[in-house]
Coordinates of C-alpha atoms in Angstrom, one line a residue:
Chain F
M1124 CA -0.3 0.0 0.0
A1125 CA 1.2 3.3 -1.1
H1126 CA 1.8 5.9 1.9
G1127 CA 1.2 9.7 1.1
V1128 CA 3.2 12.5 3.0
L1129 CA 1.2 14.8 5.6
G1130 CA 0.7 18.2 3.9
E1131 CA 0.4 21.6 5.6
N1132 CA -2.8 21.0 6.8
G1133 CA -1.5 17.6 8.3
K1134 CA -4.0 15.8 5.9
E1135 CA -2.3 13.2 3.7
R1136 CA -1.1 14.2 0.6
Q1137 CA -1.4 12.1 -2.5
P1138 CA 2.0 11.7 -4.2
R1139 CA 1.5 13.5 -7.7
R1140 CA 0.8 11.3 -10.5
R1141 CA 3.6 11.8 -13.4
R1142 CA 2.0 12.9 -16.7
L1143 CA 3.5 13.4 -19.9
H1144 CA 4.6 16.6 -20.9
F1145 CA 4.1 18.2 -24.1
P1146 CA 4.3 21.9 -23.8
V1147 CA 4.1 23.0 -27.4
V1148 CA 1.2 20.5 -28.1
E1149 CA -0.4 21.5 -25.2
A1150 CA -0.2 25.0 -25.9
F1151 CA -1.2 24.7 -29.6
F1152 CA -4.8 22.5 -28.4
S1153 CA -5.4 25.4 -25.6
D1154 CA -4.8 27.9 -28.1
A1155 CA -6.8 26.5 -30.3
G1156 CA -9.5 26.0 -28.0
L1157 CA -9.6 29.3 -26.5
L1158 CA -9.6 30.4 -30.4
S1159 CA -12.7 28.2 -30.8
L1160 CA -14.6 29.6 -27.8
F1161 CA -14.1 33.1 -28.7
N1162 CA -15.6 32.6 -32.6
V1163 CA -18.8 30.9 -30.8
R1164 CA -18.7 34.4 -28.8
V1165 CA -18.0 36.6 -31.8
F1166 CA -21.2 35.1 -33.5
K1167 CA -23.6 35.2 -30.6
T1168 CA -22.6 38.8 -29.8
V1169 CA -22.5 39.8 -33.4
L1170 CA -26.4 39.9 -33.9
Q1171 CA -26.9 41.6 -31.0
P1172 CA -27.9 45.1 -30.4
P1173 CA -26.9 47.7 -30.3
Y1174 CA -24.8 47.5 -33.5
E1175 CA -22.0 50.0 -33.5
I1176 CA -22.2 50.9 -37.2
R1177 CA -20.3 54.3 -37.2
E1178 CA -17.2 52.3 -35.7
F1179 CA -17.9 49.8 -38.3
L1180 CA -17.4 51.9 -40.7
K1181 CA -14.5 53.8 -39.6
Q1182 CA -12.8 50.3 -39.4
S1183 CA -13.7 49.6 -43.1
Y1184 CA -12.6 52.4 -44.0
L1185 CA -9.2 51.9 -42.3
I1186 CA -8.6 48.8 -43.6
G1187 CA -9.4 49.5 -46.9
N1188 CA -8.0 52.6 -47.1
K1189 CA -4.6 51.9 -45.4
S1190 CA -3.9 48.6 -47.7
L1191 CA -5.1 49.8 -50.9
A1192 CA -1.7 51.1 -52.2
L1193 CA 0.6 48.3 -50.9
V1194 CA -2.4 45.4 -52.3
G1195 CA -2.2 47.5 -55.7
I1196 CA 1.8 47.7 -56.2
T1197 CA 1.9 43.8 -55.0
G1198 CA -0.7 42.8 -57.5
F1199 CA 0.5 45.1 -59.9
I1200 CA 4.4 43.5 -59.8
I1201 CA 2.6 39.8 -59.4
G1202 CA 0.9 40.3 -62.6
L1203 CA 4.0 41.9 -64.6
V1204 CA 6.2 39.5 -63.3
L1205 CA 3.7 36.2 -63.8
T1206 CA 3.2 37.5 -67.3
I1207 CA 6.7 37.7 -68.0
Q1208 CA 7.9 34.3 -66.4
S1209 CA 5.0 32.6 -68.4
R1210 CA 5.9 34.1 -71.4
P1211 CA 8.9 31.4 -72.9
T1212 CA 7.0 28.3 -71.6
L1213 CA 4.1 29.4 -74.0
A1214 CA 6.2 30.6 -76.6
Q1215 CA 8.1 27.1 -77.0
F1216 CA 4.3 25.9 -77.2
G1217 CA 3.2 28.5 -79.6
A1218 CA 0.8 29.2 -77.3
E1219 CA 1.7 33.2 -76.5
S1220 CA -2.0 33.7 -77.3
W1221 CA -3.4 32.3 -74.4
L1222 CA -1.0 34.3 -72.2
P1223 CA -3.9 36.6 -71.1
A1224 CA -6.3 34.1 -70.1
M1225 CA -3.3 32.0 -68.2
V1226 CA -2.3 35.2 -66.4
A1227 CA -6.4 36.0 -65.8
V1228 CA -7.4 32.4 -64.7
S1229 CA -3.9 32.3 -62.5
I1230 CA -4.8 36.1 -61.1
V1231 CA -8.1 35.4 -59.9
R1232 CA -8.2 32.0 -59.0
E1233 CA -6.1 31.9 -56.6
I1234 CA -2.8 34.9 -56.7
G1235 CA -5.5 37.4 -56.1
P1236 CA -7.1 36.4 -53.0
I1237 CA -4.2 34.6 -51.5
I1238 CA -1.5 37.3 -51.9
T1239 CA -4.1 40.0 -50.9
A1240 CA -5.1 37.6 -47.9
V1241 CA -1.5 37.3 -46.8
I1242 CA -1.0 40.8 -47.2
C1243 CA -3.4 41.8 -45.2
A1244 CA -2.7 39.2 -42.6
G1245 CA 0.7 40.9 -41.9
K1246 CA -0.7 44.8 -42.4
V1247 CA -4.2 44.2 -40.9
G1248 CA -3.5 41.2 -38.4
S1249 CA -0.7 42.6 -36.9
G1250 CA -2.3 46.0 -36.7
I1251 CA -5.4 44.8 -34.7
G1252 CA -3.3 42.3 -32.6
A1253 CA -0.8 45.5 -31.7
E1254 CA -3.6 48.0 -31.3
L1255 CA -5.9 45.9 -29.4
S1256 CA -2.9 44.5 -27.0
S1257 CA -1.7 47.9 -26.6
M1258 CA -5.7 49.0 -25.2
R1259 CA -5.2 45.6 -23.1
V1260 CA -2.1 46.9 -21.2
T1261 CA -3.1 50.5 -20.7
E1262 CA -6.4 49.4 -19.3
Q1263 CA -8.6 51.2 -22.7
I1264 CA -10.4 48.1 -22.5
E1265 CA -11.5 48.1 -19.0
A1266 CA -12.1 52.0 -19.4
M1267 CA -15.1 51.1 -21.8
Q1268 CA -16.6 48.2 -19.9
V1269 CA -16.4 50.6 -16.7
S1270 CA -18.1 53.6 -18.7
G1271 CA -20.8 50.8 -19.8
T1272 CA -19.7 50.0 -23.6
D1273 CA -19.3 46.5 -24.0
P1274 CA -15.5 46.5 -25.4
F1275 CA -16.0 43.3 -27.2
K1276 CA -18.9 44.6 -29.2
Y1277 CA -17.0 48.0 -30.1
I1278 CA -13.5 46.7 -30.7
V1279 CA -13.8 43.0 -31.5
I1280 CA -16.9 42.5 -33.8
T1281 CA -16.5 45.6 -35.7
R1282 CA -12.9 45.3 -36.5
I1283 CA -13.9 41.5 -37.7
L1284 CA -16.7 42.6 -39.6
A1285 CA -14.7 45.3 -41.4
A1286 CA -12.2 42.8 -42.4
T1287 CA -14.2 40.7 -43.6
L1288 CA -15.9 42.7 -45.8
M1289 CA -13.0 44.8 -46.6
I1290 CA -10.6 41.7 -47.8
P1291 CA -12.8 40.9 -50.8
V1292 CA -12.8 44.5 -51.9
L1293 CA -9.1 44.6 -51.7
T1294 CA -8.9 41.2 -53.7
V1295 CA -10.9 42.8 -56.5
F1296 CA -8.5 45.8 -56.6
S1297 CA -5.4 43.7 -56.5
D1298 CA -6.9 41.6 -59.4
A1299 CA -7.6 44.6 -61.4
F1300 CA -4.1 45.9 -60.8
A1301 CA -2.6 42.7 -61.4
F1302 CA -4.6 42.7 -65.3
Y1303 CA -2.9 46.0 -65.7
G1304 CA 0.6 44.9 -65.0
S1305 CA -0.1 41.5 -67.3
F1306 CA -1.5 43.9 -69.6
L1307 CA 2.2 45.9 -69.5
G1308 CA 4.2 42.6 -69.3
V1309 CA 2.7 41.0 -72.6
N1310 CA 3.2 44.8 -74.4
L1311 CA 6.4 44.6 -73.2
R1312 CA 7.6 42.2 -76.0
G1313 CA 4.3 42.6 -78.1
D1314 CA 1.7 45.0 -79.7
V1315 CA -1.7 44.2 -77.5
S1316 CA -4.4 47.1 -78.0
F1317 CA -6.0 47.5 -74.3
T1318 CA -9.4 46.2 -75.4
L1319 CA -7.8 42.9 -77.0
F1320 CA -5.8 41.8 -73.9
F1321 CA -9.0 42.4 -71.6
S1322 CA -11.4 40.7 -74.3
Q1323 CA -8.8 37.5 -74.6
A1324 CA -8.4 37.5 -70.7
L1325 CA -11.7 38.0 -69.8
T1326 CA -13.7 36.2 -71.8
K1327 CA -12.2 32.5 -70.8
L1328 CA -13.0 33.2 -67.0
T1329 CA -16.1 31.2 -66.1
F1330 CA -18.2 31.5 -63.0
M1331 CA -16.4 28.8 -61.3
D1332 CA -13.1 30.5 -61.8
V1333 CA -14.6 33.8 -60.1
F1334 CA -17.4 33.1 -57.7
P1335 CA -15.4 30.4 -55.7
A1336 CA -12.4 31.9 -55.5
F1337 CA -14.4 35.9 -54.2
I1338 CA -16.5 33.9 -51.7
K1339 CA -13.2 32.3 -49.9
T1340 CA -12.0 36.0 -49.6
F1341 CA -14.4 36.7 -47.0
F1342 CA -13.8 33.7 -45.3
F1343 CA -9.4 35.3 -45.6
G1344 CA -10.7 38.4 -44.3
F1345 CA -13.0 36.8 -41.2
A1346 CA -9.8 34.8 -40.3
I1347 CA -7.6 38.0 -40.5
G1348 CA -9.9 39.6 -38.0
L1349 CA -10.9 37.0 -36.1
I1350 CA -7.2 35.9 -35.4
G1351 CA -5.7 39.5 -34.9
C1352 CA -8.9 40.4 -32.3
Y1353 CA -8.4 37.3 -30.3
K1354 CA -4.5 37.5 -30.2
G1355 CA -4.6 41.3 -29.0
Y1356 CA -7.9 40.9 -26.8
N1357 CA -6.6 38.1 -24.9
A1358 CA -2.8 39.7 -25.1
S1359 CA -1.3 39.5 -21.6
T1360 CA 0.0 42.8 -19.7
G1361 CA 3.4 44.3 -20.4
T1362 CA 5.0 46.1 -23.3
E1363 CA 6.6 42.4 -24.4
G1364 CA 2.7 41.3 -24.7
V1365 CA 2.1 43.6 -27.3
G1366 CA 5.1 42.5 -29.3
R1367 CA 4.0 39.0 -29.0
A1368 CA 0.3 39.5 -30.0
A1369 CA 1.2 41.6 -33.1
N1370 CA 3.8 38.8 -34.0
S1371 CA 1.6 35.8 -33.5
A1372 CA -1.6 37.5 -35.7
V1373 CA 0.7 37.6 -38.3
V1374 CA 2.0 34.2 -38.2
T1375 CA -1.1 32.4 -37.3
A1376 CA -3.7 34.2 -39.6
S1377 CA -1.0 34.0 -42.7
L1378 CA -1.3 29.8 -41.5
V1379 CA -4.9 29.8 -41.2
V1380 CA -5.5 31.6 -44.7
F1381 CA -3.2 28.8 -46.6
I1382 CA -5.7 25.9 -44.5
I1383 CA -8.7 27.7 -45.8
D1384 CA -7.4 28.2 -49.1
M1385 CA -6.3 24.6 -49.5
L1386 CA -10.1 23.4 -47.9
A1387 CA -11.3 26.2 -50.6
V1388 CA -9.6 24.5 -53.6
Q1389 CA -10.8 20.7 -52.6
I1390 CA -14.3 21.7 -51.8
T1391 CA -14.7 23.8 -55.2
S1392 CA -13.0 21.1 -57.0
L1393 CA -15.7 18.5 -55.9
F1394 CA -18.3 20.6 -58.4
M1395 CA -15.9 21.2 -61.1
Chain B
M127 CA -34.8 76.5 -20.8
E128 CA -33.1 74.0 -19.0
S129 CA -31.9 70.7 -21.2
P130 CA -33.5 67.4 -19.9
F131 CA -30.3 65.8 -20.5
L132 CA -28.6 68.4 -17.9
K133 CA -31.0 68.0 -15.9
A134 CA -30.8 64.6 -15.4
A135 CA -27.3 63.9 -15.9
T136 CA -27.2 66.0 -12.2
P137 CA -27.6 64.1 -9.0
P138 CA -29.6 66.4 -6.3
I139 CA -27.4 68.5 -4.6
E140 CA -28.1 68.8 -0.7
P141 CA -26.0 69.9 1.7
I142 CA -22.6 67.1 2.3
Q143 CA -22.5 67.2 6.1
E144 CA -26.2 66.9 6.6
Q145 CA -25.9 63.6 4.0
I146 CA -22.9 62.2 5.6
G147 CA -25.1 62.4 9.6
Q148 CA -27.7 60.4 7.6
Q149 CA -25.2 57.4 6.9
T150 CA -26.7 56.4 3.9
N151 CA -24.4 53.8 2.5
V152 CA -23.9 54.0 -1.2
I153 CA -20.8 51.5 -0.6
E154 CA -20.6 48.5 1.7
I155 CA -18.5 45.4 1.1
R156 CA -18.9 43.1 3.1
H157 CA -16.1 40.0 3.9
L158 CA -14.5 40.1 0.8
K159 CA -12.5 38.1 -0.6
K160 CA -10.0 37.6 -3.6
S161 CA -7.1 35.0 -4.0
F162 CA -5.0 34.6 -7.4
D163 CA -3.8 30.8 -7.3
D164 CA -2.5 30.2 -4.5
H165 CA -2.3 34.1 -3.2
E166 CA -5.1 34.9 -1.2
V167 CA -4.8 39.0 -1.6
L168 CA -8.0 40.1 -0.1
K169 CA -8.6 38.4 3.1
D170 CA -11.5 39.9 4.7
I171 CA -12.0 43.1 3.5
S172 CA -15.4 45.2 5.2
I173 CA -15.7 49.0 4.0
E174 CA -18.4 51.3 3.9
V175 CA -18.7 54.7 2.5
A176 CA -21.8 57.4 3.0
R177 CA -22.9 59.5 0.7
G178 CA -21.3 62.2 0.2
E179 CA -18.1 60.7 1.9
T180 CA -14.6 60.3 0.8
L181 CA -12.8 57.5 1.6
A182 CA -9.1 57.0 1.2
V183 CA -7.2 53.6 1.0
L184 CA -4.1 53.1 2.0
G185 CA -1.2 50.3 2.2
K186 CA 2.0 49.6 0.5
S187 CA 2.1 48.3 -2.7
G188 CA 0.7 44.7 -3.4
A189 CA -1.5 45.0 -0.3
G190 CA -4.8 44.6 -2.8
K191 CA -5.5 48.1 -2.9
S192 CA -6.2 47.9 -7.0
V193 CA -8.0 44.7 -6.8
L194 CA -10.1 46.0 -4.5
I195 CA -11.6 48.3 -6.3
K196 CA -11.5 47.0 -9.5
C197 CA -13.9 44.1 -7.2
I198 CA -16.5 46.9 -6.8
V199 CA -16.9 47.9 -10.8
A200 CA -17.2 44.3 -11.2
L201 CA -13.8 44.0 -13.5
L202 CA -12.8 41.4 -11.2
E203 CA -14.9 38.8 -9.5
P204 CA -14.4 38.3 -6.0
D205 CA -14.1 34.9 -4.2
A206 CA -16.6 35.6 -1.3
G207 CA -18.1 38.4 0.3
T208 CA -21.0 41.1 -1.0
I209 CA -20.7 44.3 -3.0
I210 CA -23.5 46.6 -2.4
L211 CA -24.0 49.6 -4.8
F212 CA -26.7 51.7 -4.0
G213 CA -28.5 49.1 -2.0
K214 CA -28.0 46.6 -4.8
D215 CA -25.9 43.8 -4.9
I216 CA -23.6 43.9 -8.0
A217 CA -23.2 39.8 -7.8
A218 CA -27.2 39.4 -7.9
S219 CA -27.6 42.1 -10.7
G220 CA -27.9 41.1 -14.2
K221 CA -25.6 42.4 -17.3
K222 CA -28.2 45.5 -18.1
E223 CA -28.0 46.4 -14.3
Q224 CA -24.6 46.3 -13.8
T225 CA -24.1 49.1 -16.9
G226 CA -27.0 51.0 -15.3
L227 CA -24.6 50.9 -12.2
H228 CA -21.4 51.6 -14.0
N229 CA -23.4 55.0 -15.5
R230 CA -23.8 55.9 -12.4
I231 CA -19.7 55.3 -10.9
G232 CA -16.8 56.8 -12.2
F233 CA -13.4 55.3 -12.3
L234 CA -10.3 56.8 -12.8
F235 CA -7.5 54.4 -13.7
Q236 CA -3.7 54.5 -12.4
G237 CA -2.4 55.4 -16.6
G238 CA -5.5 57.5 -17.2
A239 CA -6.6 54.8 -19.6
L240 CA -7.4 57.2 -22.7
Y241 CA -8.2 56.4 -25.8
D242 CA -5.2 56.7 -27.8
S243 CA -6.8 56.6 -31.3
K244 CA -9.3 59.3 -30.0
S245 CA -9.0 63.1 -29.7
V246 CA -9.4 64.8 -26.6
R247 CA -13.0 66.2 -27.7
E248 CA -13.8 62.3 -28.7
N249 CA -12.7 60.7 -25.5
L250 CA -14.7 63.3 -23.9
E251 CA -17.6 62.8 -25.7
F252 CA -17.3 58.7 -25.4
P253 CA -18.9 58.0 -22.3
L254 CA -21.8 60.3 -23.6
R255 CA -22.8 57.7 -25.7
N256 CA -24.4 55.2 -23.4
L257 CA -26.5 57.9 -21.3
K258 CA -30.0 56.7 -21.4
I259 CA -31.1 60.5 -22.5
K260 CA -29.3 61.0 -25.7
P261 CA -27.6 64.4 -25.5
S262 CA -27.8 66.5 -28.8
L263 CA -24.5 68.1 -30.4
E264 CA -25.1 71.3 -28.5
E265 CA -25.7 69.7 -25.5
K266 CA -22.2 67.4 -26.3
D267 CA -20.1 70.5 -27.0
K268 CA -21.3 72.0 -23.5
L269 CA -20.6 69.3 -21.4
V270 CA -17.5 68.5 -23.1
V271 CA -16.4 72.7 -22.3
E272 CA -17.5 72.1 -18.9
A273 CA -15.2 69.4 -18.1
L274 CA -12.6 70.7 -19.8
T275 CA -13.2 74.2 -17.7
N276 CA -13.2 71.9 -14.5
V277 CA -9.6 70.8 -15.0
G278 CA -8.3 73.8 -16.6
L279 CA -7.3 72.2 -20.1
T280 CA -9.9 74.1 -22.5
D281 CA -7.3 74.7 -24.7
A282 CA -6.2 71.0 -25.1
I283 CA -9.9 70.3 -26.9
D284 CA -8.7 69.1 -30.6
K285 CA -5.2 67.8 -29.3
M286 CA -4.4 64.0 -29.4
P287 CA -3.9 62.3 -25.8
S288 CA -0.1 61.8 -27.1
E289 CA 0.3 65.4 -27.4
L290 CA -0.3 65.5 -22.9
S291 CA 1.8 66.0 -20.3
G292 CA 1.4 63.1 -17.3
G293 CA -0.6 65.7 -15.7
M294 CA -2.8 66.8 -17.9
R295 CA -3.7 63.4 -18.8
K296 CA -4.6 62.7 -15.3
R297 CA -6.4 65.4 -15.3
L298 CA -8.3 64.6 -18.5
A299 CA -9.1 61.4 -17.2
L300 CA -10.4 62.6 -14.7
A301 CA -12.8 65.2 -16.9
R302 CA -13.8 62.1 -18.7
T303 CA -14.5 60.5 -15.8
L304 CA -16.7 63.6 -14.5
I305 CA -18.7 64.1 -17.5
Q306 CA -21.3 61.3 -16.9
K307 CA -21.8 63.2 -13.6
P308 CA -21.0 60.0 -11.5
E309 CA -22.1 59.5 -8.3
I310 CA -19.5 57.6 -6.9
M311 CA -15.8 58.4 -7.9
L312 CA -13.2 55.6 -7.8
Y313 CA -9.5 56.7 -8.2
D314 CA -6.6 54.2 -8.7
E315 CA -3.5 55.8 -7.3
P316 CA -4.6 59.4 -9.0
T317 CA -1.2 60.7 -8.3
T318 CA 0.6 57.8 -8.9
G319 CA 4.3 59.1 -11.4
L320 CA 3.3 62.8 -10.7
D321 CA 5.5 65.7 -9.7
P322 CA 5.0 66.7 -6.2
I323 CA 3.4 70.0 -7.4
T324 CA 1.2 67.9 -9.6
S325 CA 0.1 65.7 -7.4
R326 CA -1.1 68.1 -5.0
E327 CA -2.8 70.3 -7.7
I328 CA -5.0 66.8 -8.4
S329 CA -5.3 66.4 -4.8
R330 CA -6.9 69.5 -4.8
L331 CA -8.8 68.9 -8.1
I332 CA -10.4 65.6 -6.5
L333 CA -11.3 67.8 -3.0
G334 CA -12.9 70.5 -5.8
V335 CA -15.2 67.9 -7.9
Q336 CA -16.2 66.2 -4.2
E337 CA -17.2 69.6 -3.2
K338 CA -18.6 70.5 -6.3
Y339 CA -20.4 67.7 -7.4
Q340 CA -21.2 65.9 -4.4
T341 CA -20.1 62.7 -5.2
S342 CA -19.2 59.6 -2.9
S343 CA -15.4 58.6 -3.3
I344 CA -13.0 56.0 -3.0
I345 CA -9.4 56.7 -3.5
I346 CA -7.0 54.1 -3.4
T347 CA -3.4 55.4 -2.9
H348 CA -0.3 55.4 -1.1
D349 CA 0.1 59.2 -1.1
I350 CA -0.4 60.4 2.4
E351 CA -0.8 64.0 1.3
C352 CA -3.0 63.3 -1.6
A353 CA -5.2 61.2 1.6
N354 CA -5.1 64.3 3.9
I355 CA -5.8 66.7 1.7
A356 CA -9.3 64.9 0.0
A357 CA -10.3 62.4 2.3
N358 CA -12.7 62.5 5.1
R359 CA -11.8 58.9 6.3
I360 CA -9.1 57.1 6.1
V361 CA -8.7 52.9 6.2
L362 CA -5.0 51.3 6.1
I363 CA -5.0 47.6 4.5
R364 CA -2.5 45.1 5.5
D365 CA -2.0 41.3 4.3
G366 CA -5.6 41.9 2.7
L367 CA -7.5 42.9 6.0
C368 CA -8.7 46.3 7.0
V369 CA -5.8 47.0 10.1
A370 CA -7.3 50.9 10.7
S371 CA -9.8 53.3 10.6
G372 CA -10.5 57.2 10.9
T373 CA -10.0 60.4 10.2
Y374 CA -5.9 61.4 9.0
D375 CA -5.3 62.7 12.9
E376 CA -6.8 59.9 14.6
L377 CA -4.6 57.5 12.7
E378 CA -1.4 59.7 12.9
N379 CA -1.4 59.4 16.5
S380 CA -2.5 56.0 16.2
D381 CA -1.0 53.5 19.1
D382 CA 0.0 51.2 16.3
E383 CA 3.1 51.1 15.3
W384 CA 3.3 50.2 11.8
V385 CA -0.2 52.6 11.5
R386 CA 2.0 55.4 12.8
S387 CA 5.0 54.2 9.9
F388 CA 3.1 55.3 7.4
F389 CA 2.4 59.3 8.7
E390 CA 6.1 59.7 10.7
W391 CA 7.4 59.1 6.6
H392 CA 5.1 61.4 5.5
A393 CA 5.8 63.8 8.2
D394 CA 9.7 63.6 8.2
H395 CA 9.2 64.4 4.3
T396 CA 7.4 67.1 4.3
K397 CA 9.8 68.9 7.2
A398 CA 12.9 67.5 4.8
T399 CA 11.2 69.1 2.1
T400 CA 9.9 72.3 3.7
A401 CA 13.5 72.9 5.3
M402 CA 14.5 72.9 1.4
Q403 CA 12.5 75.1 0.0
G404 CA 13.8 77.4 2.9
K405 CA 17.4 77.2 2.6
K406 CA 16.5 78.0 -1.2
S407 CA 14.4 81.1 -0.7
A408 CA 17.4 82.4 2.2
R409 CA 19.8 82.3 -0.8

């Protein structure tokens, strides 16, 4: 019979059972569980009044306006580079005339949404993570609560909705800039009119190219907003917590964007 | 014609001494306990604050003063004990009732907790959005200007909080808290991190607020001078327990050595400061 040792209060204390300890795995599942609970809270709260319309519009403006230039320039460069890189291969098969259509399909189905989402995961996700964690550290969230405003509704819901709405809009802009970059790429070694290029590019696009790609951008936006808010809202105190929240928001959001993309491709392929 | 909003937001004013005399407690804390993991921060705290009274809670750093004040506004949930505000147990109140209570309480955070992304005007307008009777734009403007005038910051109305000094930020935070015309004010270390002159200014401002709006207040501090200037009564917390309660003079002459040591340090410090000022003026 095993005997325990006497504890401080005189009661017999059982020896602690040794258990397997994998801190990284534990942290991963703990984080995933808490993120899921946070997600449930978002869905529970989002339809409850009062609706913070003004804050939502402000956040939409900030996310859209501040990311537009970056997304546009990146889209333009990607379109240009993709065209230049693809031309020699297509030329080998005598299929240079397919260049606009090929680039259009690549951009609309995959490159435009994923590049925009990854850029926004870096810019918007880290911004939200840093802002909210800074608000947590400086007790602004508590101050909001004490003044009678629900900080979850005012800060979290508005930012998640704004990101969900604005990432698709930014993707459309990114695609447009990429098309223009591709048009310039085609004209570096040829002479194709603007109308001809776009008619060649757009006529080859089908509903199944555009629709699933557009729908998945809403999920990208939601994931970026959700993870940024989760990391920032639950940040530990201190300046270290702010840095960690911002960094963690970018890494997690980027990873989740790729996972969503993989799932979206699998689901889309079922209908094709 | 007087605005219905302003009328509703202003609490009825009665002579303060008369109110204290009536001993209607607006805050009653009974046997409050709060632990973090194995660390028992508040062991058994019982405090009452009468209408119009200002109570200073003194104690060393880490004594649990801030935990106590956060329990009062339900930012932290106590492990045991009851907190009764305006006769209502906050633990038994629903979310709506708690929001209603929050509208009657002002909380000045240690660091001010100003909204960095909002201007001074927006910071002041923010608490007004939760009032039952929504003020018009004109009324909002009037209240903002009045709040800034009370703390002497009228010139800073369009500045951002980052452009203000530490003392100005503290005064702005006080103005933001006061704009709701709260019936209870809770101050968490209002003079921490400020120079002695600004500390004294803030302490006098707190006293002025109490006299003007007849608020009941709890000041969490370890600044004896602030307690002396602004409080009617002082409670000392040690190891999670209330060890002494009384007026400044009563506690200064206490038989308890630990209680007296708090006040002796202050007396020595005041003497030293006065002596230094005397030397400087003699030069």
